[in-house]
Coordinates of C-alpha atoms in Angstrom, one line a residue:
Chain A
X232 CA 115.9 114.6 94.4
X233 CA 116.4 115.8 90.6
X234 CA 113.3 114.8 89.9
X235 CA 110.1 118.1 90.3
X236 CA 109.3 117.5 93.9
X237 CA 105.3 117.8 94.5
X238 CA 104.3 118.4 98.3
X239 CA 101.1 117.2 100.4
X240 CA 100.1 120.1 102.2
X241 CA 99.4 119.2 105.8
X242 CA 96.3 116.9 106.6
X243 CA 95.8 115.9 103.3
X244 CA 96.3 113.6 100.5
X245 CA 96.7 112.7 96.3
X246 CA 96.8 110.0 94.2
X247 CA 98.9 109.2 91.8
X248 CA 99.7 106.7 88.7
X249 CA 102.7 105.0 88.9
X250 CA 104.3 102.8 86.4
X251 CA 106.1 99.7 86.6
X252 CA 109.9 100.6 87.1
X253 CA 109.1 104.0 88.3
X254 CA 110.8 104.5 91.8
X255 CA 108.0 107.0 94.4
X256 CA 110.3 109.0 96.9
X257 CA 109.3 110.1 99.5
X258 CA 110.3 112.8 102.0
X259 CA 109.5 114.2 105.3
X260 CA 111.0 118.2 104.9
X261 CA 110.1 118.8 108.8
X262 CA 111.0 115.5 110.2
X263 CA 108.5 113.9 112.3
X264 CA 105.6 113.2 109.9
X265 CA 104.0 110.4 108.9
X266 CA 102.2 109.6 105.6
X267 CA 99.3 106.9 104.8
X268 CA 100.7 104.8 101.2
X269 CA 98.1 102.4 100.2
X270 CA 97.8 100.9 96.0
X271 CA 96.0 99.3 93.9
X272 CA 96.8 97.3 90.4
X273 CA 96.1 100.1 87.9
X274 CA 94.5 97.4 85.1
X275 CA 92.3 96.1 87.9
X276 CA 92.1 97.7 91.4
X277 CA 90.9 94.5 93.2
X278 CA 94.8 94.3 93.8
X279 CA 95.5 95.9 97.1
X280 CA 98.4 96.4 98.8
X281 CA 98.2 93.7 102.0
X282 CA 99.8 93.7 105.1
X283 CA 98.9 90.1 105.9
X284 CA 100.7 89.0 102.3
X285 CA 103.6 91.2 103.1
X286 CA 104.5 90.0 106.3
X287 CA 103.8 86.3 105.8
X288 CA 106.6 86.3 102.7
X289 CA 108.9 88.8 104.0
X290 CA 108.8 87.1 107.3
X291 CA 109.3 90.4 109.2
X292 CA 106.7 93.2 110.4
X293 CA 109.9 95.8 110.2
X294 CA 110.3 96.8 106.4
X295 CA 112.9 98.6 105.1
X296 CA 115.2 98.8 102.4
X297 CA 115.1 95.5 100.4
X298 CA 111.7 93.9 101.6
X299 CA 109.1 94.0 99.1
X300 CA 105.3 95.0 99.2
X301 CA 102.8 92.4 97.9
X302 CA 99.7 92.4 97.3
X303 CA 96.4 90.5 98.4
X304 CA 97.2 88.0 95.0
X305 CA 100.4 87.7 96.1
X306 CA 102.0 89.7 93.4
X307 CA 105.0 91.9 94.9
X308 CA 103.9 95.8 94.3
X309 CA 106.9 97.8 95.6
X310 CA 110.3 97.0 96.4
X311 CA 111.7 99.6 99.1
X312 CA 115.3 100.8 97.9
X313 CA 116.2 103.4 99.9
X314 CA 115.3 104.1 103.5
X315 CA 117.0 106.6 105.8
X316 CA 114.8 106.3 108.7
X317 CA 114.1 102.2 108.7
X318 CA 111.2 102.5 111.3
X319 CA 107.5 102.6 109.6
X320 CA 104.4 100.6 110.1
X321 CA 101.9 98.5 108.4
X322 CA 99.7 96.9 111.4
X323 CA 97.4 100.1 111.5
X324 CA 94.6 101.8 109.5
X325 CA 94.1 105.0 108.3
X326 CA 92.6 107.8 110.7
X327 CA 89.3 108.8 110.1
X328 CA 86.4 110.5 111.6
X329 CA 86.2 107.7 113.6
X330 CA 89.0 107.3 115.2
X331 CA 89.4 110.9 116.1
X332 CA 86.0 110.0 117.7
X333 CA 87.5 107.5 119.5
X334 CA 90.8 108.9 120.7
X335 CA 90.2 112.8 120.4
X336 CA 86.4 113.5 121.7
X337 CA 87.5 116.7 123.0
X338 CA 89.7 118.0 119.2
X339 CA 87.7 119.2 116.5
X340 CA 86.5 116.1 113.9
X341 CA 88.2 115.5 110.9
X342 CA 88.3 113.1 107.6
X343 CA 91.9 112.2 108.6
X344 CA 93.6 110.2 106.1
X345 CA 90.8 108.2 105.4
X346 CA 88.7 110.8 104.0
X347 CA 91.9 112.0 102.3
X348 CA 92.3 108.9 100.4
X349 CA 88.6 108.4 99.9
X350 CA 88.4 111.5 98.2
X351 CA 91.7 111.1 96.3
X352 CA 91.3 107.6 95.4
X353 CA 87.1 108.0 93.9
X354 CA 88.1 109.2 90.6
X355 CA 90.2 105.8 90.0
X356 CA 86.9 104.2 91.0
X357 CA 88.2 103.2 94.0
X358 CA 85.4 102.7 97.1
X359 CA 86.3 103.2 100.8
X360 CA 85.5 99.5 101.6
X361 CA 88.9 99.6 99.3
X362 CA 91.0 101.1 101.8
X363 CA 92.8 98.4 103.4
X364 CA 95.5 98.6 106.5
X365 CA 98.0 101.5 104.8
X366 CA 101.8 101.0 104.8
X367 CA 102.6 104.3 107.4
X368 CA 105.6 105.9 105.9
X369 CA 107.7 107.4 109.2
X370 CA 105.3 106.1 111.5
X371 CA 106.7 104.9 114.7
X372 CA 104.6 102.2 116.5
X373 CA 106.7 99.5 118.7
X374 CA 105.2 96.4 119.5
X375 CA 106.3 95.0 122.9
X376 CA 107.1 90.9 121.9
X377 CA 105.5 89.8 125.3
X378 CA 102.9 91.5 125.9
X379 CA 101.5 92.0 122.4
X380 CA 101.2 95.8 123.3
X381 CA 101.5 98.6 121.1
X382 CA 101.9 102.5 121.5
X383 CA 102.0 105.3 118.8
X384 CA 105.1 107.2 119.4
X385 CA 106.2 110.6 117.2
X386 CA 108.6 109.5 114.0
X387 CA 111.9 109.0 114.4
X388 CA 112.6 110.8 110.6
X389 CA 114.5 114.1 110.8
X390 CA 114.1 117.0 108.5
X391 CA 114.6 115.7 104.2
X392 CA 114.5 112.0 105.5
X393 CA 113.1 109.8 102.9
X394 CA 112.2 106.4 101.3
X395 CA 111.9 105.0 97.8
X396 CA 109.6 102.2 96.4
X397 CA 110.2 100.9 92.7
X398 CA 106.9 99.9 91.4
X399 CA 106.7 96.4 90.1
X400 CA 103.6 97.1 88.3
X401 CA 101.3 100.0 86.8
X402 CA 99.6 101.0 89.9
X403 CA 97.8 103.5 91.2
X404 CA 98.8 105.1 94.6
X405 CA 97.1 106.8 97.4
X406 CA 99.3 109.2 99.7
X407 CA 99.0 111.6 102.2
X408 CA 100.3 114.0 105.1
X409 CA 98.6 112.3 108.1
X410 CA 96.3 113.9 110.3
X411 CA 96.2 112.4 113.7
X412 CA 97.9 114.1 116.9
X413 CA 99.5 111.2 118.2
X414 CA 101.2 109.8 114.8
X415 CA 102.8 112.8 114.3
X416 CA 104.4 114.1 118.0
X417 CA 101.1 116.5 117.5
X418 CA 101.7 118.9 114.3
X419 CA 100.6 118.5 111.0
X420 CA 103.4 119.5 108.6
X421 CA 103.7 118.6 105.0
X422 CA 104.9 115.4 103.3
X423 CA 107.0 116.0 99.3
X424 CA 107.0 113.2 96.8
X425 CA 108.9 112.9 93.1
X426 CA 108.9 110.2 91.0
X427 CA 112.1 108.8 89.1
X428 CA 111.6 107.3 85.8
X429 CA 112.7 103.7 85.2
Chain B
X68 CA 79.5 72.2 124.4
X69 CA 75.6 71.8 125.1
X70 CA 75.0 72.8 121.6
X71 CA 75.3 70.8 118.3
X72 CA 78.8 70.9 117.2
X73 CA 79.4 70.8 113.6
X74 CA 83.1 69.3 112.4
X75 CA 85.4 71.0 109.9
X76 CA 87.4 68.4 108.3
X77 CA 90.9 68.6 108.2
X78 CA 92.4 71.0 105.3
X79 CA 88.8 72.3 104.5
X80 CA 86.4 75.4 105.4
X81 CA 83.0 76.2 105.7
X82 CA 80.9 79.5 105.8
X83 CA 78.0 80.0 108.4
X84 CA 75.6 82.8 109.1
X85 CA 75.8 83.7 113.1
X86 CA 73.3 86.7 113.9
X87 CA 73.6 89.0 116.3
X88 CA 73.9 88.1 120.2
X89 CA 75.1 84.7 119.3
X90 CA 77.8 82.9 120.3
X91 CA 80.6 81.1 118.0
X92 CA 82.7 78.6 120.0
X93 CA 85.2 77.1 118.2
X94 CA 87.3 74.4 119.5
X95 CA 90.6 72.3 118.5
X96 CA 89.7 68.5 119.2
X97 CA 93.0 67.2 119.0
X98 CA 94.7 70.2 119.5
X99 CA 97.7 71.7 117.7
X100 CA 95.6 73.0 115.2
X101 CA 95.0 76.7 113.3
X102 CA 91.5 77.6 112.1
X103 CA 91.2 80.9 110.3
X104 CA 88.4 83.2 110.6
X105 CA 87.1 86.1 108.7
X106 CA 83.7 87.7 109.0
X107 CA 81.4 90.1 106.9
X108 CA 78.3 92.2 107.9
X109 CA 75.3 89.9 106.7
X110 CA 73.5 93.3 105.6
X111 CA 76.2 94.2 103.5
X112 CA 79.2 92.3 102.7
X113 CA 81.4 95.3 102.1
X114 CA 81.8 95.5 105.8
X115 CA 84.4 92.8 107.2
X116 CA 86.9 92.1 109.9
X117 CA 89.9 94.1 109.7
X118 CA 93.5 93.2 111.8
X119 CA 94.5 97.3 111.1
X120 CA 91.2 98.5 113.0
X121 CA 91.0 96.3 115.4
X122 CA 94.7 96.9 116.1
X123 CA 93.8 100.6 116.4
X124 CA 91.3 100.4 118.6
X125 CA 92.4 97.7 121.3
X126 CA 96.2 99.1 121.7
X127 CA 97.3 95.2 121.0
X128 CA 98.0 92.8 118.5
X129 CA 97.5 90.2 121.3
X130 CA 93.9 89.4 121.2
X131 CA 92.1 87.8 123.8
X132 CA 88.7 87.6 126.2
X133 CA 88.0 90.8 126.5
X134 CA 88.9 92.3 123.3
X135 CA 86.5 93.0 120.0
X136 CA 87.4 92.7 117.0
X137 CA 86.7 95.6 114.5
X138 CA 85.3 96.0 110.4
X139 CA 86.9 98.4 108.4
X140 CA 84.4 100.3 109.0
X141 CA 84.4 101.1 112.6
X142 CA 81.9 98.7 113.8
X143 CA 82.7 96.1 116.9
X144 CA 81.8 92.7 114.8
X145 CA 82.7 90.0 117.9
X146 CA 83.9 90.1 121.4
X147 CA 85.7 87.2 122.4
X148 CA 84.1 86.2 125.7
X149 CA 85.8 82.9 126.4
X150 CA 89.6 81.8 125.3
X151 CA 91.4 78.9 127.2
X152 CA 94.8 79.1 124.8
X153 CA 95.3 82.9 125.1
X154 CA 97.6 82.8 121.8
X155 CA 96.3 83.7 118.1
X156 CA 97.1 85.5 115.1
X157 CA 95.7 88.6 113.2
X158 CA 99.1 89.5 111.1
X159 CA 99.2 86.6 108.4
X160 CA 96.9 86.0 105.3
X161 CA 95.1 82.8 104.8
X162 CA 97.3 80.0 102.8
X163 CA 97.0 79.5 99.6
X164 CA 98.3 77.6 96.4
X165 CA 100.7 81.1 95.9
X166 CA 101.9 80.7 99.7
X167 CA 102.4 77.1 98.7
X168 CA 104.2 77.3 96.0
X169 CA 106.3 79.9 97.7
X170 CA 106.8 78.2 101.0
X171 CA 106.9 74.1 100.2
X172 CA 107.8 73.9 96.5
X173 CA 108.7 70.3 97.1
X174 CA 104.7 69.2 98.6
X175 CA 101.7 68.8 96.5
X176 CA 99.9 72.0 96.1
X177 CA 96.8 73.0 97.7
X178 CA 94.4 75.5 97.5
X179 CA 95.1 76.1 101.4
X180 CA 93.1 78.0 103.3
X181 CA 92.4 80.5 100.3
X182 CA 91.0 78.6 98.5
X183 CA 88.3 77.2 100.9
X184 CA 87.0 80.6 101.8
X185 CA 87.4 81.1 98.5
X186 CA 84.7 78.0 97.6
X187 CA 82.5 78.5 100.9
X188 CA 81.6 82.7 100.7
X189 CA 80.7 82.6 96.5
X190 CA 77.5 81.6 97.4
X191 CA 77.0 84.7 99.6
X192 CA 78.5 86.9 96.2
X193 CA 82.3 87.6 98.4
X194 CA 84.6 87.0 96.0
X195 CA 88.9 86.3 96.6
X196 CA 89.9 89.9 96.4
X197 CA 87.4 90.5 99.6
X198 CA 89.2 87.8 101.7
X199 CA 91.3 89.7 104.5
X200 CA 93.9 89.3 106.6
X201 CA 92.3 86.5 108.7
X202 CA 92.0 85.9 112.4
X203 CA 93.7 82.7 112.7
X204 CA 92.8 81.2 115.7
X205 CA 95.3 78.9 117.4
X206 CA 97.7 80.4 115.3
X207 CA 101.4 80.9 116.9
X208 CA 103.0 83.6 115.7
X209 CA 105.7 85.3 117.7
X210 CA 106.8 89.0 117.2
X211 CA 110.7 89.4 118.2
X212 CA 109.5 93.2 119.5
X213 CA 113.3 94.4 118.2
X214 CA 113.9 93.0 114.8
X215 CA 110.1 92.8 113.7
X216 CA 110.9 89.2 112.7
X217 CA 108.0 86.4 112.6
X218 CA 108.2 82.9 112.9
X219 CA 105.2 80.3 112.5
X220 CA 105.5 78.3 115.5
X221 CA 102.9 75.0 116.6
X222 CA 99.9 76.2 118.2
X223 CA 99.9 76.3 122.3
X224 CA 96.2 74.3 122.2
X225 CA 95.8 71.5 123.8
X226 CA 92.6 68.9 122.8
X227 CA 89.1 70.7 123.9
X228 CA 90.8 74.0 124.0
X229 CA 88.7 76.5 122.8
X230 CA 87.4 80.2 122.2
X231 CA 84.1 81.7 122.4
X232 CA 83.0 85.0 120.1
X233 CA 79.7 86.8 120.4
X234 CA 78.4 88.4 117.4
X235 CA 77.8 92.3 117.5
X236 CA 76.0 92.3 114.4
X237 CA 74.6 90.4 111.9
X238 CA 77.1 88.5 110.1
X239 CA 78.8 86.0 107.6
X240 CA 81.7 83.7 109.0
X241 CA 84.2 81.7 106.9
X242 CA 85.7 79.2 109.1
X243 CA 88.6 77.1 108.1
X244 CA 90.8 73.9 109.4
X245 CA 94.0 75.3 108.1
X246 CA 95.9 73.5 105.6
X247 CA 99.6 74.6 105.7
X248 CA 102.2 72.9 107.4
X249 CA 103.7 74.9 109.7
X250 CA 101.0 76.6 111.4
X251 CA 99.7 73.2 112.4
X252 CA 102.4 71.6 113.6
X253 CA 103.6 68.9 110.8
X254 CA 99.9 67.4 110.6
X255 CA 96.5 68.4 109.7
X256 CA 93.4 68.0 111.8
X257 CA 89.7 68.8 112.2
X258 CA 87.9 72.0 114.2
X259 CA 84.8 71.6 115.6
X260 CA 82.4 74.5 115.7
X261 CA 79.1 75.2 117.4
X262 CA 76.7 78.3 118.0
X263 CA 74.9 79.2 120.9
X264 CA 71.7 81.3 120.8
X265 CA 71.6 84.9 122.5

């Protein structure tokens, strides 16, 4: 990247404003970690990133370079334009304290990306009702096509993999390093992000 | 059905209120025929059904008797205790005048889906932006586990088939008969609904 490069420390997250044009890059310098995008319309954040949207017009649940991100009105957000690693996810939701409940009783608690986001996203005025299904940069979760099945496995990225997403409006983003063991083959490294102008 | 069953005509949607310990059994008369779901805590209508959680949290996107289905908030909101078709969907958004316009741009539009939540939750103050990725019941959508690709596909029900959700909590449903053409094989008809006490 030319552009300043900014890094996500592990287990944790920013926001940022992006502008229409602007392409986010993002890179995993370790390989093998994943990182929680979600965004929001910057002149009204009732526009959301959605899963649902993006799969029913892109026809696919495997994005990668050329499918677009749209949004609950059905507006595309981001179009991915670069991809080296062409496996992420969009079926599953942030960690949180809850789900660290759920699948870790025995590890310490944490806010996980949730709480990351929550805490990132408040000063846009952004609630965590507002968090919807994330799109999972790196993350690696296969469906079986019979069965319906689906299994977290580590990322297949490798160290200064990396995608980019030209916005397609002013938005505002929510990204992080994720927290959760089995997203991330069980280490928590850092996630680096620069911005290209239009 | 021993209860009184209530009919959803075809291409339109109703809302209910379902408390907790009931039972929502919702059937396809004729058969061949999508009705989409969503769900919000009666107490507070920030809490609703959510495909990423529930995906989470039951290790499948193949839901079925036996499984719950999740808010975005953590929260078990139904537990399907009775399914005689065994296929449905929790990937796609419900259709709408945009998805028309996108997908049959030679038929009349319609406000699909959408639009009929849309009309039957403003009296309970959920506005568009809150509608989800629904739970579209009948709904035939395989997953080629490889390439990621969807395809909309008739529904498997026959006439009568049916499934059965208990409420964990409080709740407000928005029930459709879906409106689009391919989900409902060529033709639209009516759902039938009833609710049976705890």
């Amino acid at each position: 990247m030319n552009e300043p490069v900014n890094r996500i420390e592990p287990r944790s997250g920013v926001a940022l404003e992006l502008a229409k044009g602007e392409t986010l890059i993002v890179s995993d310098p370790d390989g093998g970690q994943v990182s929680d995008l979600v965004c929001y319309g910057a002149d009204d954040v009732g526009e959301v990133i959605s899963n649902g949207r993006t799969f029913d017009y892109e026809e696919t649940i495997a994005l990668t370079a050329g499918n677009r991100l749209w949004s609950n009105r059905s507006n595309p957000m981001l179009t991915i334009v670069e991809d080296t690693v062409g496996k992420h996810d969009f079926l599953l939701t942030p960690c949180s304290v809850d789900t660290f409940r759920h699948f870790y009783p025995d590890k310490p608690e944490h806010r996980g990306c949730f709480g990351n986001l929550q805490a990132a996203l408040e000063p846009y005025g952004i609630g965590p009702d507002a968090i919807p299904t994330a799109f999972n940069l790196f993350m690696n979760v296969p469906v079986d096509g019979r069965s319906g099945g689906i299994e977290v496995k580590p990322p297949l990225s490798r160290p200064g993999d990396r995608i980019a997403m030209r916005a397609e409006m002013d938005m505002i983003v929510g990204l992080t390093a994720c927290s959760a063991y089995a997203s991330n083959g069980g280490s928590f490294k850092p996630i680096d992000y620069a911005v290209q102008p239009a």
